[in-house]
Amino acid sequence: MAMEQITQYFPQLTEHQRVQFEQLGALYNDWNAKINVISRKDIANLYHNHVLHSLTIAKYVQFKASDTVLDVGTGGGFPGLPLALLFPDTQFMLVDSIQKKLNVVESISAALGMHNVTTQHARVEQLQGKYDYVVSRAVTRLDTMWGWVQQRITFDASRTVPNGLLYLKGGDISGEISNNCVIQKIPLQTLINEPSFADKALVHIYKK
């Protein structure tokens, strides 16, 4: 059922992309036997809980070939790696403070022949440069994350989906809101209708 979900929601995948997504499972299973990249009890649900969850962002915004995307606190490569597979012409920078997890990301992207993924071993506060979008999966509170990344985002008012932070997060965010931004909370089930996504959301944050 694993890959069927990916092709069900993303029927536009090329044959090459399908093969790459199929290879993800074996690559992560192999690495997880050496390093605990994904919870051992969760590795069986890799495609649903990690790959498909990451790809919900692609149901909200279609990255352009010229875009640059920063994945903060990527861990084992989520959401950045699946998104980079889906958008092979978009450049992704995957950042984490734990080098051994980035080693896994680098190995998997190399094994899949990806040329649009680079990594950086750093804390988010140390980052330089500007990106069109920042993506992340519930690394910390929303207001804390926004404080870290807002200076890393290039703002372009002409875009349909404004440049900003795309944050995958569950639960109540009402106590985590900053005043100097616009916040849109999109229930994941409106993007990909899976029962397990019922309490999860994609939060889009951008400057007023």
mmCIF file of C-alpha atoms in Angstrom:
data_model
loop_
_atom_site.group_PDB
_atom_site.id
_atom_site.type_symbol
_atom_site.label_atom_id
_atom_site.label_comp_id
_atom_site.label_asym_id
_atom_site.label_seq_id
_atom_site.Cartn_x
_atom_site.Cartn_y
_atom_site.Cartn_z
ATOM 1 C CA MET A 1 0.000 0.000 0.000
ATOM 2 C CA ALA A 2 2.962 2.300 0.634
ATOM 3 C CA MET A 3 3.830 3.464 -2.881
ATOM 4 C CA GLU A 4 0.211 3.243 -4.010
ATOM 5 C CA GLN A 5 -0.611 6.230 -1.794
ATOM 6 C CA ILE A 6 2.124 8.311 -3.376
ATOM 7 C CA THR A 7 1.028 7.526 -6.931
ATOM 8 C CA GLN A 8 -2.635 7.956 -6.001
ATOM 9 C CA TYR A 9 -2.119 11.541 -4.844
ATOM 10 C CA PHE A 10 0.642 12.370 -7.327
ATOM 11 C CA PRO A 11 -0.294 10.655 -10.601
ATOM 12 C CA GLN A 12 1.887 13.095 -12.548
ATOM 13 C CA LEU A 13 5.098 11.367 -11.403
ATOM 14 C CA THR A 14 7.418 10.354 -14.217
ATOM 15 C CA GLU A 15 8.621 6.763 -14.389
ATOM 16 C CA HIS A 16 12.019 7.920 -13.138
ATOM 17 C CA GLN A 17 10.421 9.619 -10.118
ATOM 18 C CA ARG A 18 8.349 6.527 -9.359
ATOM 19 C CA VAL A 19 11.507 4.430 -9.273
ATOM 20 C CA GLN A 20 13.215 6.959 -7.003
ATOM 21 C CA PHE A 21 10.297 6.999 -4.566
ATOM 22 C CA GLU A 22 10.187 3.178 -4.595
ATOM 23 C CA GLN A 23 13.891 3.067 -3.710
ATOM 24 C CA LEU A 24 13.411 5.346 -0.692
ATOM 25 C CA GLY A 25 11.970 2.544 1.426
ATOM 26 C CA ALA A 26 14.959 0.213 1.069
ATOM 27 C CA LEU A 27 17.447 3.059 1.533
ATOM 28 C CA TYR A 28 15.841 4.295 4.752
ATOM 29 C CA ASN A 29 15.408 0.768 6.104
ATOM 30 C CA ASP A 30 19.092 0.075 5.455
ATOM 31 C CA TRP A 31 20.208 3.273 7.184
ATOM 32 C CA ASN A 32 17.773 2.860 10.057
ATOM 33 C CA ALA A 33 19.378 -0.453 10.916
ATOM 34 C CA LYS A 34 22.636 1.476 11.544
ATOM 35 C CA ILE A 35 21.402 4.840 12.851
ATOM 36 C CA ASN A 36 18.063 5.627 14.447
ATOM 37 C CA VAL A 37 16.997 8.136 11.784
ATOM 38 C CA ILE A 38 13.304 7.330 12.141
ATOM 39 C CA SER A 39 11.677 5.775 15.195
ATOM 40 C CA ARG A 40 12.098 1.990 14.947
ATOM 41 C CA LYS A 41 8.393 1.463 15.531
ATOM 42 C CA ASP A 42 7.588 4.019 12.821
ATOM 43 C CA ILE A 43 9.860 2.822 9.994
ATOM 44 C CA ALA A 44 7.127 0.475 8.715
ATOM 45 C CA ASN A 45 4.980 3.570 8.162
ATOM 46 C CA LEU A 46 7.722 5.492 6.347
ATOM 47 C CA TYR A 47 5.697 6.281 3.234
ATOM 48 C CA HIS A 48 2.554 7.388 5.017
ATOM 49 C CA ASN A 49 3.892 9.154 8.106
ATOM 50 C CA HIS A 50 6.964 10.748 6.564
ATOM 51 C CA VAL A 51 6.946 10.777 2.750
ATOM 52 C CA LEU A 52 3.246 11.489 2.152
ATOM 53 C CA HIS A 53 3.139 13.839 5.146
ATOM 54 C CA SER A 54 6.025 15.833 3.644
ATOM 55 C CA LEU A 55 4.380 15.929 0.222
ATOM 56 C CA THR A 56 1.204 17.579 1.537
ATOM 57 C CA ILE A 57 3.125 20.843 1.079
ATOM 58 C CA ALA A 58 3.120 20.183 -2.679
ATOM 59 C CA LYS A 59 -0.694 20.179 -2.678
ATOM 60 C CA TYR A 60 -0.563 23.753 -1.394
ATOM 61 C CA VAL A 61 2.290 25.256 -3.422
ATOM 62 C CA GLN A 62 3.978 24.238 -6.657
ATOM 63 C CA PHE A 63 7.621 25.228 -6.411
ATOM 64 C CA LYS A 64 9.122 26.809 -9.531
ATOM 65 C CA ALA A 65 12.364 25.732 -11.182
ATOM 66 C CA SER A 66 13.935 29.020 -10.087
ATOM 67 C CA ASP A 67 12.890 28.672 -6.439
ATOM 68 C CA THR A 68 15.204 27.967 -3.521
ATOM 69 C CA VAL A 69 13.820 26.115 -0.503
ATOM 70 C CA LEU A 70 15.388 25.849 2.954
ATOM 71 C CA ASP A 71 14.464 22.847 5.136
ATOM 72 C CA VAL A 72 15.211 23.692 8.776
ATOM 73 C CA GLY A 73 15.774 20.808 11.210
ATOM 74 C CA THR A 74 15.493 18.263 8.422
ATOM 75 C CA GLY A 75 16.588 15.318 10.571
ATOM 76 C CA GLY A 76 16.634 12.331 8.234
ATOM 77 C CA GLY A 77 15.489 14.473 5.304
ATOM 78 C CA PHE A 78 11.868 15.454 5.937
ATOM 79 C CA PRO A 79 10.110 17.272 4.437
ATOM 80 C CA GLY A 80 12.945 18.337 2.121
ATOM 81 C CA LEU A 81 13.992 15.077 0.456
ATOM 82 C CA PRO A 82 10.545 13.933 -0.781
ATOM 83 C CA LEU A 83 9.823 17.489 -1.987
ATOM 84 C CA ALA A 84 13.158 17.582 -3.819
ATOM 85 C CA LEU A 85 12.231 14.327 -5.573
ATOM 86 C CA LEU A 86 8.910 15.834 -6.625
ATOM 87 C CA PHE A 87 10.475 19.118 -7.798
ATOM 88 C CA PRO A 88 13.816 18.077 -9.362
ATOM 89 C CA ASP A 89 14.448 21.528 -10.879
ATOM 90 C CA THR A 90 14.065 23.375 -7.559
ATOM 91 C CA GLN A 91 17.120 23.792 -5.323
ATOM 92 C CA PHE A 92 16.788 22.544 -1.736
ATOM 93 C CA MET A 93 19.102 23.256 1.203
ATOM 94 C CA LEU A 94 18.603 20.783 4.071
ATOM 95 C CA VAL A 95 19.948 21.976 7.413
ATOM 96 C CA ASP A 96 20.336 20.166 10.719
ATOM 97 C CA SER A 97 22.500 20.453 13.830
ATOM 98 C CA ILE A 98 23.238 16.690 13.845
ATOM 99 C CA GLN A 99 25.859 15.697 11.272
ATOM 100 C CA LYS A 100 25.154 11.945 11.325
ATOM 101 C CA LYS A 101 21.586 12.593 10.147
ATOM 102 C CA LEU A 102 22.867 14.775 7.327
ATOM 103 C CA ASN A 103 25.216 11.923 6.357
ATOM 104 C CA VAL A 104 22.107 9.808 5.782
ATOM 105 C CA VAL A 105 20.487 12.548 3.687
ATOM 106 C CA GLU A 106 23.639 12.927 1.574
ATOM 107 C CA SER A 107 23.959 9.167 1.061
ATOM 108 C CA ILE A 108 20.315 8.724 0.050
ATOM 109 C CA SER A 109 20.285 11.720 -2.312
ATOM 110 C CA ALA A 110 23.492 10.441 -3.950
ATOM 111 C CA ALA A 111 22.070 6.909 -4.278
ATOM 112 C CA LEU A 112 19.001 8.356 -6.015
ATOM 113 C CA GLY A 113 21.102 10.506 -8.361
ATOM 114 C CA MET A 114 19.654 13.764 -7.059
ATOM 115 C CA HIS A 115 21.404 16.985 -8.060
ATOM 116 C CA ASN A 116 19.154 19.540 -6.376
ATOM 117 C CA VAL A 117 19.913 18.783 -2.711
ATOM 118 C CA THR A 118 22.682 20.310 -0.621
ATOM 119 C CA THR A 119 23.127 20.053 3.141
ATOM 120 C CA GLN A 120 24.544 22.257 5.858
ATOM 121 C CA HIS A 121 25.545 21.262 9.379
ATOM 122 C CA ALA A 122 24.437 24.278 11.408
ATOM 123 C CA ARG A 123 21.940 25.648 13.855
ATOM 124 C CA VAL A 124 19.238 27.739 12.228
ATOM 125 C CA GLU A 125 20.444 30.889 14.019
ATOM 126 C CA GLN A 126 23.796 30.581 12.213
ATOM 127 C CA LEU A 127 22.359 30.498 8.703
ATOM 128 C CA GLN A 128 23.060 33.117 6.051
ATOM 129 C CA GLY A 129 21.511 33.789 2.649
ATOM 130 C CA LYS A 130 17.947 34.149 1.423
ATOM 131 C CA TYR A 131 15.420 31.561 0.230
ATOM 132 C CA ASP A 132 12.015 31.737 -1.428
ATOM 133 C CA TYR A 133 10.454 29.350 1.083
ATOM 134 C CA VAL A 134 11.365 27.722 4.386
ATOM 135 C CA VAL A 135 9.844 24.297 5.153
ATOM 136 C CA SER A 136 9.934 22.386 8.421
ATOM 137 C CA ARG A 137 8.158 19.753 10.497
ATOM 138 C CA ALA A 138 7.287 20.883 14.050
ATOM 139 C CA VAL A 139 10.813 21.593 15.221
ATOM 140 C CA THR A 140 9.708 24.142 17.821
ATOM 141 C CA ARG A 141 7.000 26.705 18.591
ATOM 142 C CA LEU A 142 5.704 28.709 15.639
ATOM 143 C CA ASP A 143 6.699 32.104 16.998
ATOM 144 C CA THR A 144 10.184 30.827 17.827
ATOM 145 C CA MET A 145 10.667 29.350 14.352
ATOM 146 C CA TRP A 146 9.351 32.502 12.676
ATOM 147 C CA GLY A 147 11.811 34.583 14.700
ATOM 148 C CA TRP A 148 14.635 32.382 13.457
ATOM 149 C CA VAL A 149 13.771 32.243 9.760
ATOM 150 C CA GLN A 150 11.970 35.429 8.732
ATOM 151 C CA GLN A 151 15.260 37.136 7.810
ATOM 152 C CA ARG A 152 16.154 34.175 5.598
ATOM 153 C CA ILE A 153 13.129 34.621 3.319
ATOM 154 C CA THR A 154 13.036 36.640 0.090
ATOM 155 C CA PHE A 155 9.691 38.397 -0.130
ATOM 156 C CA ASP A 156 7.863 38.794 -3.434
ATOM 157 C CA ALA A 157 4.349 40.227 -3.202
ATOM 158 C CA SER A 158 3.458 39.102 -6.728
ATOM 159 C CA ARG A 159 3.348 35.396 -5.913
ATOM 160 C CA THR A 160 0.076 33.474 -5.665
ATOM 161 C CA VAL A 161 1.388 31.670 -2.583
ATOM 162 C CA PRO A 162 3.441 34.333 -0.767
ATOM 163 C CA ASN A 163 7.058 33.534 0.059
ATOM 164 C CA GLY A 164 7.233 32.438 3.659
ATOM 165 C CA LEU A 165 7.414 29.587 6.146
ATOM 166 C CA LEU A 166 5.502 26.370 5.410
ATOM 167 C CA TYR A 167 5.309 24.552 8.739
ATOM 168 C CA LEU A 168 3.806 21.094 9.277
ATOM 169 C CA LYS A 169 2.362 21.046 12.773
ATOM 170 C CA GLY A 170 -0.409 19.458 14.803
ATOM 171 C CA GLY A 171 -2.525 20.687 17.665
ATOM 172 C CA ASP A 172 -3.560 24.141 18.832
ATOM 173 C CA ILE A 173 -1.343 26.997 17.620
ATOM 174 C CA SER A 174 -3.335 29.864 19.149
ATOM 175 C CA GLY A 175 -0.725 30.549 21.818
ATOM 176 C CA GLU A 176 2.172 30.522 19.370
ATOM 177 C CA ILE A 177 1.247 33.391 17.079
ATOM 178 C CA SER A 178 3.469 36.370 16.340
ATOM 179 C CA ASN A 179 1.917 39.766 15.599
ATOM 180 C CA ASN A 180 4.179 40.811 12.731
ATOM 181 C CA CYS A 181 2.973 38.271 10.194
ATOM 182 C CA VAL A 182 0.022 36.702 8.407
ATOM 183 C CA ILE A 183 -0.842 33.146 9.449
ATOM 184 C CA GLN A 184 -2.940 30.694 7.463
ATOM 185 C CA LYS A 185 -3.688 27.297 8.980
ATOM 186 C CA ILE A 186 -4.658 24.700 6.384
ATOM 187 C CA PRO A 187 -5.987 21.357 7.720
ATOM 188 C CA LEU A 188 -3.971 18.574 6.064
ATOM 189 C CA GLN A 189 -7.112 16.619 5.234
ATOM 190 C CA THR A 190 -8.143 19.390 2.821
ATOM 191 C CA LEU A 191 -4.877 18.757 0.947
ATOM 192 C CA ILE A 192 -4.592 14.977 1.226
ATOM 193 C CA ASN A 193 -7.645 13.237 2.635
ATOM 194 C CA GLU A 194 -6.143 10.651 4.975
ATOM 195 C CA PRO A 195 -7.811 9.888 8.358
ATOM 196 C CA SER A 196 -4.488 9.966 10.217
ATOM 197 C CA PHE A 197 -3.967 13.580 9.096
ATOM 198 C CA ALA A 198 -7.155 14.706 10.887
ATOM 199 C CA ASP A 199 -5.385 16.585 13.695
ATOM 200 C CA LYS A 200 -2.524 17.904 11.575
ATOM 201 C CA ALA A 201 -2.119 21.145 9.651
ATOM 202 C CA LEU A 202 0.117 23.066 7.292
ATOM 203 C CA VAL A 203 0.739 26.535 8.692
ATOM 204 C CA HIS A 204 1.736 29.185 6.147
ATOM 205 C CA ILE A 205 3.366 32.245 7.706
ATOM 206 C CA TYR A 206 4.490 35.329 5.797
ATOM 207 C CA LYS A 207 5.104 39.038 6.318
ATOM 208 C CA LYS A 208 2.196 41.457 6.182
#
